[in-house]
Amino acid sequence: MKIDAMVKVGYRDLLEPGKITDRHVKSILTIGKEAGGKNEVFIIVKTNQLETGRKYKVNNNIEQVFLRFLKEGKSTIRFKEPRHDLSINSDPIQLKAFLKVLKLVNDGTGSYEKHLSSLYADSKIMSVKKKLAIVGKQDFSVDSKFPRTIEELKICEVNMKYFDKRILHLPNLKTLCLSKNQLLEIPDAFGSLPNISTLDLSDNLLGSSRAWNWLTSTRIVNTLSVLNLANNKLGYFPLELLNLNNLYSLNLSRNQITALPGTVGFYLKSIRF
């Protein structure tokens, strides 16, 4: 099924800074399945600038459909991944028919196969990005959520004094860089993230804190392998570091540590300082 529409793509995440469309663009909306493909249904948005189209998965991927202005030929489809909103202006009758098919597909009820178009397999699908880099205050906002799919996150030079609690809701996070800020401590809850393997906390102010309990969580002690604590005004060696069973790279340079515990070699057998 195809309809002509004016479509605006809204980007709900920091993941795609600067990509906030400010106007509707003449488009063709298609809902269908790839020829010879799996039993998955997609919506494709084609424009003159993007002839191959953007492809959005429908099955179990619709967060909400806004229908308040449907009688005026206006609606918005909100996707779970990627976190995009399709704001649609079209003929009310065509739009209602399109959304009816969408509802049947999303609910998994009724007969909708006859309404689906055959899609070309080479249409561009909107992939879920897994990296986010924020460098400088101009790119940093506290109002947006971080996508839960992020695996690599970098937030540097934003004058951060307090740990951003949005990070605690990123279960897939593996690599985190918070260097060149003014962090005073890391919350205990951070140690419960299940996949952290590389952590860069260099150039902060963690030496003024004795809050290192986050290094004792049963999760982080088994996942963390690379830790950078350089230039944190540390005048002591945090003994909690000895809990990190799989740590092989530890950077403590540019601190004021004058001695290491004699048991470092016993507990951190794989370490390379």
Short mmCIF file of N, CA, C and O in Angstrom, two decimals, residues 169-227:
data_model
loop_
_atom_site.label_atom_id
_atom_site.label_comp_id
_atom_site.label_asym_id
_atom_site.label_seq_id
_atom_site.Cartn_x
_atom_site.Cartn_y
_atom_site.Cartn_z
N HIS A 169 21.23 3.63 33.00
CA HIS A 169 20.14 2.95 32.29
C HIS A 169 20.58 2.44 30.92
O HIS A 169 19.76 2.30 30.01
N LEU A 170 21.88 2.15 30.78
CA LEU A 170 22.42 1.67 29.51
C LEU A 170 22.97 0.25 29.70
O LEU A 170 24.17 0.06 29.90
N PRO A 171 22.12 -0.75 29.62
CA PRO A 171 22.54 -2.13 29.92
C PRO A 171 23.55 -2.71 28.94
O PRO A 171 24.24 -3.67 29.27
N ASN A 172 23.65 -2.13 27.73
CA ASN A 172 24.57 -2.66 26.72
C ASN A 172 25.91 -1.95 26.71
O ASN A 172 26.79 -2.29 25.91
N LEU A 173 26.08 -0.96 27.57
CA LEU A 173 27.28 -0.14 27.56
C LEU A 173 28.52 -0.96 27.87
O LEU A 173 28.60 -1.64 28.89
N LYS A 174 29.51 -0.87 26.98
CA LYS A 174 30.77 -1.59 27.16
C LYS A 174 31.95 -0.64 27.38
O LYS A 174 32.85 -0.93 28.15
N THR A 175 31.93 0.48 26.66
CA THR A 175 33.03 1.43 26.73
C THR A 175 32.50 2.80 27.14
O THR A 175 31.58 3.32 26.50
N LEU A 176 33.08 3.38 28.19
CA LEU A 176 32.64 4.68 28.67
C LEU A 176 33.85 5.58 28.88
O LEU A 176 34.82 5.21 29.54
N CYS A 177 33.78 6.78 28.30
CA CYS A 177 34.83 7.78 28.48
C CYS A 177 34.21 9.05 29.04
O CYS A 177 33.34 9.66 28.42
N LEU A 178 34.65 9.43 30.24
CA LEU A 178 34.18 10.65 30.89
C LEU A 178 35.37 11.56 31.22
O LEU A 178 35.34 12.30 32.20
N SER A 179 36.39 11.52 30.42
CA SER A 179 37.61 12.26 30.70
C SER A 179 37.43 13.76 30.53
O SER A 179 36.49 14.23 29.89
N LYS A 180 38.34 14.51 31.14
CA LYS A 180 38.39 15.97 31.03
C LYS A 180 37.10 16.63 31.51
O LYS A 180 36.54 17.49 30.85
N ASN A 181 36.63 16.17 32.68
CA ASN A 181 35.51 16.81 33.35
C ASN A 181 35.96 17.19 34.76
O ASN A 181 37.15 17.32 35.01
N GLN A 182 35.02 17.33 35.67
CA GLN A 182 35.35 17.67 37.06
C GLN A 182 34.65 16.74 38.03
O GLN A 182 34.21 17.15 39.11
N LEU A 183 34.56 15.47 37.67
CA LEU A 183 33.87 14.49 38.50
C LEU A 183 34.58 14.30 39.84
O LEU A 183 35.80 14.13 39.89
N LEU A 184 33.78 14.29 40.90
CA LEU A 184 34.33 14.10 42.25
C LEU A 184 34.19 12.67 42.73
O LEU A 184 34.98 12.21 43.55
N GLU A 185 33.17 11.95 42.22
CA GLU A 185 32.98 10.57 42.63
C GLU A 185 32.07 9.84 41.65
O GLU A 185 31.37 10.46 40.84
N ILE A 186 32.10 8.51 41.73
CA ILE A 186 31.28 7.64 40.90
C ILE A 186 30.29 6.93 41.82
O ILE A 186 30.69 6.39 42.86
N PRO A 187 28.99 6.90 41.48
CA PRO A 187 28.01 6.27 42.37
C PRO A 187 28.17 4.75 42.43
O PRO A 187 28.63 4.12 41.47
N ASP A 188 27.79 4.17 43.55
CA ASP A 188 27.90 2.72 43.73
C ASP A 188 27.14 1.96 42.65
O ASP A 188 27.57 0.89 42.20
N ALA A 189 26.00 2.51 42.22
CA ALA A 189 25.14 1.81 41.26
C ALA A 189 25.82 1.58 39.93
O ALA A 189 25.46 0.66 39.18
N PHE A 190 26.83 2.38 39.60
CA PHE A 190 27.51 2.21 38.33
C PHE A 190 28.16 0.83 38.23
O PHE A 190 28.22 0.23 37.15
N GLY A 191 28.63 0.32 39.35
CA GLY A 191 29.28 -0.98 39.34
C GLY A 191 28.36 -2.13 38.98
O GLY A 191 28.82 -3.24 38.72
N SER A 192 27.06 -1.87 38.94
CA SER A 192 26.09 -2.92 38.62
C SER A 192 25.79 -3.04 37.14
O SER A 192 25.07 -3.95 36.72
N LEU A 193 26.31 -2.11 36.32
CA LEU A 193 26.12 -2.25 34.88
C LEU A 193 26.80 -3.54 34.42
O LEU A 193 27.95 -3.80 34.78
N PRO A 194 26.13 -4.33 33.59
CA PRO A 194 26.59 -5.70 33.35
C PRO A 194 27.71 -5.89 32.34
O PRO A 194 28.30 -6.97 32.28
N ASN A 195 28.02 -4.86 31.53
CA ASN A 195 28.94 -5.11 30.42
C ASN A 195 30.12 -4.15 30.31
O ASN A 195 30.82 -4.15 29.30
N ILE A 196 30.36 -3.33 31.32
CA ILE A 196 31.45 -2.36 31.25
C ILE A 196 32.81 -3.07 31.20
O ILE A 196 33.17 -3.82 32.11
N SER A 197 33.56 -2.83 30.12
CA SER A 197 34.88 -3.44 30.00
C SER A 197 35.99 -2.40 29.91
O SER A 197 37.12 -2.65 30.33
N THR A 198 35.68 -1.21 29.37
CA THR A 198 36.69 -0.16 29.23
C THR A 198 36.15 1.13 29.82
O THR A 198 35.07 1.59 29.44
N LEU A 199 36.92 1.72 30.74
CA LEU A 199 36.45 2.91 31.45
C LEU A 199 37.57 3.95 31.52
O LEU A 199 38.65 3.68 32.05
N ASP A 200 37.31 5.12 30.97
CA ASP A 200 38.29 6.22 30.98
C ASP A 200 37.75 7.36 31.85
O ASP A 200 36.81 8.04 31.46
N LEU A 201 38.35 7.53 33.02
CA LEU A 201 37.96 8.60 33.95
C LEU A 201 39.11 9.59 34.15
O LEU A 201 39.15 10.31 35.15
N SER A 202 40.01 9.64 33.21
CA SER A 202 41.19 10.49 33.34
C SER A 202 40.82 11.97 33.37
O SER A 202 39.76 12.38 32.87
N ASP A 203 41.69 12.76 33.97
CA ASP A 203 41.54 14.22 34.02
C ASP A 203 40.24 14.64 34.70
O ASP A 203 39.45 15.43 34.16
N ASN A 204 40.00 14.08 35.89
CA ASN A 204 38.89 14.48 36.73
C ASN A 204 39.42 14.81 38.13
O ASN A 204 40.62 15.09 38.28
N LEU A 205 38.56 14.77 39.13
CA LEU A 205 38.96 15.14 40.49
C LEU A 205 38.60 14.04 41.49
O LEU A 205 38.20 14.31 42.61
N LEU A 206 38.77 12.80 41.07
CA LEU A 206 38.35 11.68 41.91
C LEU A 206 39.24 11.48 43.13
O LEU A 206 38.87 10.78 44.07
N GLY A 207 40.41 12.11 43.14
CA GLY A 207 41.32 11.97 44.27
C GLY A 207 40.79 12.58 45.55
O GLY A 207 41.24 12.23 46.65
N SER A 208 39.82 13.46 45.43
CA SER A 208 39.25 14.11 46.62
C SER A 208 38.19 13.24 47.29
O SER A 208 37.65 13.60 48.33
N SER A 209 37.89 12.09 46.68
CA SER A 209 36.83 11.23 47.19
C SER A 209 37.39 9.92 47.72
O SER A 209 38.42 9.43 47.27
N ARG A 210 36.68 9.34 48.67
CA ARG A 210 37.01 8.00 49.14
C ARG A 210 35.90 7.02 48.75
O ARG A 210 35.79 5.93 49.31
N ALA A 211 35.06 7.46 47.80
CA ALA A 211 33.91 6.65 47.39
C ALA A 211 34.29 5.74 46.22
O ALA A 211 34.11 6.09 45.05
N TRP A 212 34.81 4.57 46.54
CA TRP A 212 35.23 3.63 45.51
C TRP A 212 34.47 2.30 45.60
O TRP A 212 34.90 1.29 45.04
N ASN A 213 33.35 2.30 46.30
CA ASN A 213 32.59 1.06 46.47
C ASN A 213 32.05 0.51 45.15
O ASN A 213 31.74 -0.68 45.06
N TRP A 214 31.93 1.36 44.15
CA TRP A 214 31.45 0.90 42.85
C TRP A 214 32.39 -0.14 42.24
O TRP A 214 32.00 -0.92 41.37
N LEU A 215 33.63 -0.18 42.73
CA LEU A 215 34.60 -1.16 42.24
C LEU A 215 34.47 -2.52 42.92
O LEU A 215 35.24 -3.43 42.63
N THR A 216 33.52 -2.65 43.82
CA THR A 216 33.35 -3.91 44.55
C THR A 216 32.14 -4.71 44.08
O THR A 216 31.90 -5.81 44.58
N SER A 217 31.36 -4.16 43.15
CA SER A 217 30.19 -4.87 42.65
C SER A 217 30.61 -6.17 41.96
O SER A 217 31.62 -6.23 41.26
N THR A 218 29.82 -7.21 42.16
CA THR A 218 30.15 -8.51 41.58
C THR A 218 30.14 -8.48 40.05
O THR A 218 30.73 -9.36 39.42
N ARG A 219 29.49 -7.48 39.47
CA ARG A 219 29.46 -7.41 38.00
C ARG A 219 30.72 -6.75 37.45
O ARG A 219 31.41 -7.30 36.61
N ILE A 220 31.03 -5.56 37.93
CA ILE A 220 32.16 -4.84 37.35
C ILE A 220 33.50 -5.51 37.66
O ILE A 220 34.45 -5.40 36.88
N VAL A 221 33.59 -6.22 38.76
CA VAL A 221 34.87 -6.87 39.08
C VAL A 221 35.19 -7.97 38.07
O VAL A 221 36.36 -8.34 37.91
N ASN A 222 34.18 -8.46 37.38
CA ASN A 222 34.40 -9.52 36.40
C ASN A 222 34.43 -9.03 34.96
O ASN A 222 34.83 -9.78 34.07
N THR A 223 33.98 -7.80 34.71
CA THR A 223 33.90 -7.32 33.33
C THR A 223 34.95 -6.26 32.99
O THR A 223 35.39 -6.17 31.85
N LEU A 224 35.37 -5.46 33.98
CA LEU A 224 36.27 -4.35 33.69
C LEU A 224 37.69 -4.85 33.41
O LEU A 224 38.30 -5.53 34.23
N SER A 225 38.20 -4.49 32.24
CA SER A 225 39.55 -4.92 31.86
C SER A 225 40.50 -3.76 31.62
O SER A 225 41.72 -3.92 31.72
N VAL A 226 39.96 -2.57 31.30
CA VAL A 226 40.80 -1.40 31.04
C VAL A 226 40.26 -0.23 31.86
O VAL A 226 39.09 0.12 31.76
N LEU A 227 41.14 0.38 32.68
CA LEU A 227 40.73 1.49 33.54
C LEU A 227 41.79 2.58 33.50
O LEU A 227 42.97 2.34 33.76
#
